[in-house]
Coordinates of N, CA, C and O in Angstrom, one line a residue:
M1 N 94.6 100.6 109.4 CA 94.5 99.5 110.1 C 95.3 98.4 109.5 O 95.4 98.2 108.4
E2 N 95.9 97.7 110.3 CA 96.8 96.8 110.1 C 96.0 95.3 109.7 O 95.0 94.9 110.6
T3 N 96.2 94.7 108.6 CA 95.7 93.6 108.2 C 96.6 92.4 108.2 O 97.5 92.5 107.7
N4 N 96.4 91.4 109.1 CA 97.2 90.1 109.1 C 96.5 88.9 108.7 O 95.2 88.8 109.0
K5 N 97.1 88.0 107.9 CA 96.6 86.8 107.7 C 97.6 85.8 108.2 O 98.7 85.7 108.0
F6 N 97.0 85.0 108.9 CA 98.0 83.9 109.5 C 97.6 82.4 109.1 O 96.5 82.3 108.7
N7 N 98.7 81.7 109.1 CA 98.6 80.5 108.5 C 98.3 79.2 109.5 O 98.1 78.1 109.1
S8 N 98.5 79.6 110.8 CA 98.3 78.6 111.9 C 97.9 79.3 113.1 O 98.0 80.6 113.2
I9 N 97.2 78.5 114.0 CA 96.8 79.1 115.2 C 98.1 79.6 116.0 O 98.0 80.6 116.9
N10 N 99.2 78.9 115.9 CA 100.4 79.4 116.6 C 100.9 80.8 116.2 O 101.3 81.5 116.9
E11 N 100.8 81.1 114.8 CA 101.1 82.3 114.3 C 100.2 83.4 114.9 O 100.6 84.6 115.2
T12 N 98.9 83.0 115.0 CA 97.8 83.9 115.6 C 98.3 84.2 117.0 O 98.2 85.3 117.5
R13 N 98.5 83.2 117.8 CA 98.7 83.3 119.3 C 100.1 84.1 119.5 O 100.2 85.1 120.3
N14 N 101.2 83.9 118.7 CA 102.3 84.6 118.7 C 102.1 86.2 118.4 O 102.7 87.0 119.1
Y15 N 101.3 86.5 117.6 CA 100.8 87.8 117.3 C 100.1 88.4 118.3 O 100.5 89.6 118.8
I16 N 99.2 87.7 119.0 CA 98.4 88.3 120.1 C 99.4 88.6 121.2 O 99.2 89.7 122.0
N17 N 100.3 87.6 121.6 CA 101.2 87.8 122.6 C 102.1 88.8 122.4 O 102.5 89.8 123.3
K18 N 102.5 89.1 121.2 CA 103.5 90.3 120.8 C 102.8 91.7 121.0 O 103.4 92.6 121.2
K19 N 101.6 91.5 120.7 CA 100.6 92.9 120.6 C 100.0 93.2 122.2 O 99.7 94.2 122.4
L20 N 100.2 92.4 123.2 CA 99.7 92.6 124.5 C 100.2 93.9 125.1 O 99.2 94.7 125.7
P21 N 101.5 94.3 125.0 CA 101.8 95.6 125.5 C 101.1 96.7 124.8 O 100.6 97.8 125.5
E22 N 100.8 96.6 123.5 CA 100.0 97.5 122.8 C 98.5 97.6 123.3 O 97.9 98.9 123.3
F23 N 98.0 96.5 123.3 CA 96.7 96.3 124.0 C 96.6 97.1 125.3 O 95.6 97.8 125.5
T24 N 97.6 96.8 126.1 CA 97.5 97.4 127.4 C 97.5 99.1 127.4 O 96.8 99.8 128.0
K25 N 98.5 99.5 126.5 CA 98.5 101.0 126.3 C 97.1 101.5 125.7 O 96.7 102.6 126.3
I26 N 96.5 100.9 124.8 CA 95.3 101.4 124.1 C 94.1 101.4 125.2 O 93.5 102.3 125.4
V27 N 94.2 100.4 126.0 CA 93.0 100.3 127.1 C 93.3 101.4 128.1 O 92.3 102.2 128.4
D28 N 94.6 101.5 128.5 CA 95.0 102.4 129.6 C 94.5 103.8 129.0 O 93.9 104.6 129.8
N29 N 94.9 104.2 127.8 CA 94.7 105.7 127.3 C 93.2 105.9 127.0 O 92.7 106.8 127.4
T30 N 92.5 104.7 126.5 CA 90.9 104.9 126.4 C 90.2 105.2 127.6 O 89.3 105.8 127.8
L31 N 90.7 104.3 128.8 CA 90.1 104.5 130.0 C 90.3 105.9 130.7 O 89.4 106.5 131.2
K32 N 91.6 106.4 130.5 CA 91.9 107.8 131.1 C 91.1 108.9 130.3 O 90.6 109.8 130.9
K33 N 91.0 108.6 128.9 CA 90.2 109.6 127.9 C 88.9 109.7 128.6 O 88.2 110.7 128.4
N34 N 88.3 108.6 129.2 CA 86.8 108.5 129.5 C 86.7 108.6 131.0 O 85.7 108.3 131.5
N35 N 87.8 109.2 131.6 CA 87.8 109.3 133.2 C 87.4 108.3 134.0 O 86.7 108.2 134.9
Y36 N 87.9 107.1 133.6 CA 87.6 105.8 134.2 C 88.9 105.6 135.1 O 89.9 105.3 134.5
N37 N 88.9 105.8 136.4 CA 90.0 105.6 137.3 C 90.4 104.4 137.9 O 91.1 104.2 138.8
N38 N 89.5 103.3 137.7 CA 89.6 102.0 138.3 C 90.8 101.3 137.6 O 91.1 101.7 136.4
S39 N 91.2 100.2 138.1 CA 92.4 99.4 137.5 C 91.6 98.5 136.4 O 90.3 98.4 136.3
F40 N 92.5 97.8 135.6 CA 92.0 96.9 134.5 C 93.1 95.8 134.5 O 94.4 96.0 134.9
N41 N 92.8 94.7 134.0 CA 93.6 93.6 133.6 C 93.5 92.9 132.3 O 92.3 92.8 132.0
I42 N 94.5 92.7 131.7 CA 94.4 92.0 130.4 C 95.0 90.6 130.5 O 96.0 90.3 130.8
N43 N 94.3 89.4 130.2 CA 94.7 88.3 130.3 C 94.2 87.5 128.9 O 93.3 87.5 128.3
Y44 N 95.4 86.9 128.4 CA 95.4 86.1 127.2 C 95.5 84.7 127.5 O 96.6 84.3 128.1
G45 N 94.7 83.7 127.3 CA 94.7 82.4 127.5 C 93.4 81.6 127.7 O 92.4 82.3 127.1
K46 N 93.3 80.8 128.5 CA 91.9 79.9 128.8 C 91.2 80.8 129.7 O 91.8 81.1 130.9
N47 N 89.9 81.2 129.5 CA 89.2 81.9 130.3 C 87.8 81.2 130.4 O 87.3 80.8 129.2
Y48 N 87.1 81.3 131.5 CA 85.9 80.7 131.8 C 84.8 81.7 131.3 O 84.9 82.8 131.5
F49 N 84.0 81.1 130.4 CA 82.7 81.8 130.1 C 81.5 80.8 130.6 O 81.4 79.8 130.3
P50 N 80.5 81.5 131.2 CA 79.3 80.7 131.6 C 78.4 80.5 130.3 O 78.5 81.2 129.2
K51 N 77.5 79.6 130.4 CA 76.5 79.4 129.4 C 75.8 80.6 128.8 O 75.4 81.3 129.8
K52 N 75.4 80.7 127.7 CA 74.5 81.9 127.1 C 73.6 81.3 126.1 O 74.0 80.7 125.3
V53 N 72.4 81.7 126.2 CA 71.3 81.2 125.2 C 70.8 82.7 124.5 O 70.5 83.5 125.2
Y54 N 70.9 82.6 123.1 CA 70.5 83.6 122.5 C 69.8 83.1 121.1 O 70.4 82.4 120.4
K55 N 68.8 83.6 120.9 CA 67.7 83.3 119.7 C 67.9 81.7 119.6 O 68.0 81.3 118.5
N56 N 67.6 81.0 120.7 CA 67.4 79.6 120.7 C 68.7 78.9 120.4 O 68.7 77.7 119.9
I57 N 69.8 79.7 120.5 CA 71.2 78.9 120.3 C 71.9 78.9 121.5 O 71.9 79.9 122.2
I58 N 72.5 77.7 121.9 CA 73.1 77.6 123.1 C 74.5 77.7 123.1 O 75.1 77.1 122.2
Y59 N 75.1 78.7 123.7 CA 76.7 78.9 123.7 C 77.2 78.1 125.1 O 76.9 78.7 126.1
E60 N 77.8 77.1 125.0 CA 78.0 76.2 126.2 C 79.2 76.9 127.1 O 80.0 77.7 126.6
E61 N 78.9 76.8 128.3 CA 80.0 77.3 129.3 C 81.1 76.5 129.0 O 81.3 75.5 128.5
G62 N 82.3 77.1 129.5 CA 83.5 76.4 129.2 C 84.7 77.3 129.4 O 84.7 78.6 129.4
E63 N 85.8 76.7 129.1 CA 87.2 77.4 129.0 C 87.4 77.8 127.7 O 87.4 76.8 126.8
Y64 N 87.5 79.0 127.2 CA 87.9 79.3 125.8 C 89.1 80.0 125.8 O 89.4 81.0 126.7
E65 N 89.9 79.7 124.9 CA 91.2 80.7 124.5 C 90.6 82.0 124.0 O 89.9 82.1 123.0
S66 N 91.1 83.0 124.8 CA 90.5 84.2 124.6 C 91.4 85.5 125.1 O 92.2 85.2 126.0
L67 N 91.2 86.5 124.5 CA 91.6 87.8 125.1 C 90.6 88.5 126.0 O 89.7 88.9 125.5
V68 N 90.9 88.6 127.4 CA 89.8 89.2 128.4 C 90.3 90.4 128.9 O 91.6 90.4 129.4
I69 N 89.5 91.5 128.8 CA 89.8 92.7 129.4 C 89.0 92.8 130.7 O 87.8 92.9 130.3
T70 N 89.6 92.9 132.0 CA 88.6 93.0 133.0 C 88.7 94.4 133.6 O 90.0 94.9 133.9
L71 N 87.7 95.2 133.7 CA 87.6 96.5 134.2 C 87.3 96.4 135.7 O 86.2 95.7 136.1
G72 N 88.0 97.2 136.4 CA 87.6 97.1 137.9 C 87.7 95.8 138.6 O 88.7 94.9 138.2
D73 N 86.8 95.5 139.3 CA 86.6 94.1 139.9 C 86.1 93.1 139.0 O 85.7 91.9 139.4
G74 N 85.7 93.6 137.9 CA 85.2 92.4 136.8 C 83.7 92.0 137.1 O 83.5 90.8 136.8
Q75 N 83.0 92.7 137.8 CA 81.5 92.3 138.1 C 80.6 92.4 137.1 O 79.5 92.0 137.2
G76 N 80.8 93.0 135.9 CA 80.0 93.2 134.8 C 79.8 91.8 134.1 O 80.3 90.8 134.4
K77 N 78.7 91.7 133.3 CA 78.5 90.4 132.6 C 78.5 90.7 131.1 O 77.4 90.1 130.5
N78 N 79.4 91.5 130.6 CA 79.1 91.8 129.2 C 80.3 91.0 128.3 O 80.4 91.3 127.1
F79 N 80.8 90.0 128.8 CA 81.9 89.3 128.2 C 81.4 88.6 126.9 O 82.0 88.7 126.0
W80 N 80.2 88.2 126.8 CA 79.7 87.8 125.5 C 79.5 88.8 124.6 O 79.5 88.4 123.4
C81 N 79.3 89.9 124.9 CA 79.1 91.2 123.9 C 80.3 91.4 123.1 O 80.2 91.7 122.0
V82 N 81.5 91.1 123.7 CA 82.9 91.4 123.1 C 83.2 90.1 122.1 O 83.5 90.3 120.9
L83 N 82.9 89.0 122.8 CA 83.2 87.7 122.0 C 82.3 87.6 120.7 O 82.5 87.3 119.7
F84 N 80.8 87.9 120.9 CA 80.0 87.8 119.9 C 79.0 89.1 120.0 O 78.0 89.0 120.5
P85 N 79.4 90.1 119.5 CA 78.8 91.3 119.6 C 77.3 91.4 119.2 O 76.5 92.0 119.8
P86 N 76.9 90.5 118.3 CA 75.5 90.3 117.8 C 74.5 90.1 119.0 O 73.4 90.2 119.0
L87 N 75.1 89.1 120.0 CA 74.3 88.8 121.2 C 73.9 90.0 121.9 O 73.0 89.8 122.7
C88 N 74.5 91.0 121.8 CA 74.1 92.2 122.7 C 73.5 93.3 121.9 O 73.3 94.4 122.5
M89 N 73.3 93.2 120.6 CA 72.7 94.2 119.8 C 71.1 94.0 119.8 O 70.6 92.7 119.7
I90 N 70.4 95.0 119.9 CA 68.9 94.9 119.8 C 68.4 94.6 118.4 O 69.1 95.2 117.3
D91 N 67.5 93.9 118.0 CA 66.9 93.8 116.7 C 66.7 95.0 116.0 O 66.4 96.0 116.7
K92 N 66.7 94.9 114.8 CA 66.5 96.3 114.0 C 65.1 96.9 114.2 O 64.9 98.2 114.0
N93 N 64.2 96.1 114.7 CA 62.8 96.7 115.0 C 62.7 97.5 116.2 O 61.9 98.3 116.4
N94 N 63.8 97.6 117.1 CA 64.0 98.4 118.2 C 64.9 99.6 118.0 O 65.6 99.5 117.3
D95 N 64.6 100.6 118.8 CA 65.4 101.8 118.5 C 66.5 101.9 119.3 O 67.6 102.9 119.1
I96 N 66.9 101.1 120.1 CA 68.1 100.9 121.0 C 69.3 100.1 120.4 O 68.9 99.0 120.1
E97 N 70.5 100.5 120.4 CA 71.5 99.7 120.0 C 72.6 100.0 121.0 O 72.9 101.0 121.5
Y98 N 73.2 98.8 121.4 CA 74.2 98.7 122.6 C 75.6 98.5 121.7 O 75.7 97.8 120.7
K99 N 76.7 99.2 122.3 CA 77.8 99.2 121.6 C 78.9 98.7 122.8 O 78.6 99.1 123.7
S100 N 80.1 98.3 122.3 CA 81.2 97.9 123.1 C 82.3 98.9 122.8 O 82.8 98.8 121.9
L101 N 82.7 99.9 123.8 CA 83.7 100.8 123.7 C 85.0 100.1 123.4 O 85.9 100.3 122.5
I102 N 85.2 98.9 124.2 CA 86.4 98.2 124.1 C 86.6 97.5 122.6 O 87.7 97.8 122.1
K103 N 85.7 97.0 122.1 CA 85.8 96.3 120.8 C 85.8 97.4 119.7 O 86.5 97.0 119.0
E104 N 85.0 98.6 119.8 CA 85.3 99.6 118.9 C 86.7 100.1 118.9 O 87.3 100.4 117.9
T105 N 87.3 100.2 120.0 CA 88.7 100.8 120.1 C 89.6 99.8 119.5 O 90.7 100.1 118.8
I106 N 89.5 98.3 119.8 CA 90.4 97.3 119.4 C 90.1 97.4 117.9 O 91.1 97.3 116.9
D107 N 88.8 97.4 117.2 CA 88.7 97.5 115.9 C 89.4 98.6 115.0 O 89.9 98.5 114.0
K108 N 89.4 99.8 115.9 CA 89.9 101.0 115.3 C 91.4 100.9 115.2 O 92.0 101.3 114.1
Y109 N 92.1 100.2 116.0 CA 93.6 100.0 115.9 C 94.1 98.8 115.4 O 95.2 98.7 114.9
F110 N 93.3 97.7 115.2 CA 93.8 96.5 114.7 C 92.9 96.1 113.7 O 92.2 95.2 113.4

């Protein structure tokens, strides 16, 4: 796995923009491997996120600089899961654990 340390937000933005074709290839290959035949879109920039409340903490709605991968027509509501994975994980007292395939794939390669 490649480890990068950036000295500024602009260095980070440049790196993400440079890696967009690679992200696209990884998503495309992952979806094909999992027999997902719908389209997808990758957008890096300002993206809208609705308000989310989790464990009495309010994550305000708004435009956030982010990398968003939209699968199909984007009707799912799992965007907070990738931004903040703990928001979608069940407490340790519960037997169910949710995972994000996209996040796991990105973590694997980056």
